Coordinates of C-alpha atoms in Angstrom, one line a residue:
M1 CA 44.5 84.2 173.9
I2 CA 44.4 83.2 177.5
R3 CA 43.0 86.7 178.3
F4 CA 40.1 85.9 175.6
L5 CA 39.2 82.5 176.9
L6 CA 39.0 83.3 180.5
P7 CA 35.9 85.6 180.2
V8 CA 34.2 83.1 177.6
L9 CA 34.6 80.1 180.4
V10 CA 33.4 82.5 183.2
F11 CA 30.3 83.2 181.0
V12 CA 29.8 79.8 180.1
M13 CA 30.5 77.5 182.9
P14 CA 27.0 78.4 184.6
F15 CA 25.3 77.3 181.9
L16 CA 26.9 73.8 181.5
P17 CA 25.6 71.0 183.6
S18 CA 27.3 70.2 186.8
S19 CA 27.5 66.6 185.8
P20 CA 26.5 65.1 182.6
F21 CA 25.6 61.9 184.4
Q22 CA 24.1 61.5 187.9
G23 CA 27.3 59.4 188.8
D24 CA 27.3 60.7 192.2
F25 CA 24.4 58.3 193.2
V26 CA 27.0 55.5 193.7
D27 CA 29.2 57.8 195.5
E28 CA 26.3 58.9 197.8
M29 CA 25.7 54.9 198.5
S30 CA 29.1 54.5 199.2
A31 CA 29.2 57.1 202.1
L32 CA 26.0 55.7 203.2
F33 CA 27.4 52.1 203.4
K34 CA 30.4 53.7 205.3
A35 CA 28.0 55.1 207.9
G36 CA 26.2 51.9 208.0
N37 CA 22.9 53.8 207.4
S38 CA 20.5 51.4 206.5
R39 CA 17.5 53.7 206.9
E40 CA 19.1 56.1 204.4
I41 CA 20.1 53.3 201.9
A42 CA 16.6 52.1 202.1
K43 CA 14.9 55.4 201.1
S44 CA 16.5 54.5 197.6
F45 CA 15.0 51.2 197.2
S46 CA 12.5 50.4 194.6
P47 CA 9.4 48.9 196.0
S48 CA 10.7 45.4 195.6
V49 CA 14.5 44.9 195.8
E50 CA 16.5 41.9 194.5
L51 CA 18.7 41.3 197.8
S52 CA 21.5 38.7 197.9
L53 CA 23.3 38.7 201.3
I54 CA 26.2 36.5 201.8
N55 CA 24.6 33.1 201.0
E56 CA 20.9 34.1 200.9
E57 CA 18.9 35.5 197.7
D58 CA 15.5 36.6 197.4
V59 CA 13.1 39.3 196.3
Y60 CA 12.0 41.5 199.3
S61 CA 9.6 44.5 199.8
K62 CA 11.5 47.8 200.7
L63 CA 10.7 47.4 204.5
Q64 CA 12.0 43.7 204.3
A65 CA 15.1 44.7 202.7
E66 CA 15.9 47.7 205.1
Q67 CA 15.4 45.4 208.1
I68 CA 17.8 42.6 206.3
L69 CA 20.5 45.2 205.8
R70 CA 20.0 46.6 209.3
D71 CA 20.7 43.1 210.8
F72 CA 23.6 43.0 208.4
F73 CA 25.3 46.2 209.7
T74 CA 24.5 45.3 213.4
K75 CA 26.6 42.1 212.9
H76 CA 29.1 43.7 210.8
P77 CA 29.6 47.5 211.7
A78 CA 31.0 49.4 208.7
V79 CA 34.5 51.0 209.0
N80 CA 35.0 52.2 205.3
S81 CA 33.6 52.0 201.9
T82 CA 35.2 53.0 198.6
V83 CA 33.9 52.7 194.8
I84 CA 35.8 50.2 193.0
H85 CA 33.8 50.1 189.6
L86 CA 30.9 52.3 188.2
I87 CA 29.1 52.2 185.2
N88 CA 27.3 55.3 184.2
T89 CA 27.1 55.2 180.5
N90 CA 23.2 54.9 180.4
P91 CA 21.5 57.8 181.6
N92 CA 18.6 55.5 183.0
I93 CA 20.8 52.9 184.8
R94 CA 23.5 52.9 187.3
F95 CA 25.8 50.0 188.5
G96 CA 28.5 50.3 191.1
I97 CA 30.7 48.0 192.8
L98 CA 31.8 49.0 196.4
S99 CA 34.5 47.6 198.6
L100 CA 32.9 47.6 202.0
A101 CA 35.2 47.2 205.0
T102 CA 33.7 46.2 208.5
K103 CA 34.8 45.3 211.9
N104 CA 34.2 41.7 210.8
G105 CA 35.7 41.4 207.5
K106 CA 35.5 42.9 203.9
F107 CA 32.6 42.8 201.6
R108 CA 32.1 43.3 198.0
V109 CA 28.8 45.4 197.4
S110 CA 27.2 45.3 194.1
I111 CA 24.3 48.2 193.3
T112 CA 22.1 48.2 190.4
S113 CA 19.6 51.0 190.1
K114 CA 17.2 52.4 187.6
K115 CA 16.0 55.8 187.1
T116 CA 12.0 56.1 188.0
A117 CA 10.6 59.6 188.1
N118 CA 14.0 61.3 187.6
V119 CA 15.3 59.5 190.8
F120 CA 17.5 56.4 190.8
L121 CA 16.0 53.4 192.7
I122 CA 17.9 50.5 193.8
T123 CA 16.4 47.3 192.3
S124 CA 19.4 45.0 193.1
L125 CA 21.8 44.9 196.0
R126 CA 24.5 42.3 196.5
I127 CA 26.8 41.8 199.3
E128 CA 29.2 38.9 199.5
A129 CA 32.6 38.2 201.2
E130 CA 35.4 39.9 199.3
K131 CA 37.7 37.1 198.3

């Protein structure tokens, strides 16, 4: 039986989607947060982003949000980031929660993104002190 299944699997595997969902988007964001790379994170921002950073919350343009995030990483250099929660059941929306460790403390990062033209764009980003 196994001898029969192995060739079938080898033949069928290339035709299967590598990932039924693009859940890797949140993993990619986690890696960028770990690197403290505000420029690369901002490439995934939508034209306007709802940004909540510690105690300040507002809607910013992509460029303004990048600058605010850059200032955050300057004050809080990233050390590590891990995905602690991921929702990818809707093919057009991704939501993830990261645990971000910095030299000045731990933060909880919530990312909401929507698919636009086959690309996920961050519409909301919330960074708050981890309790």
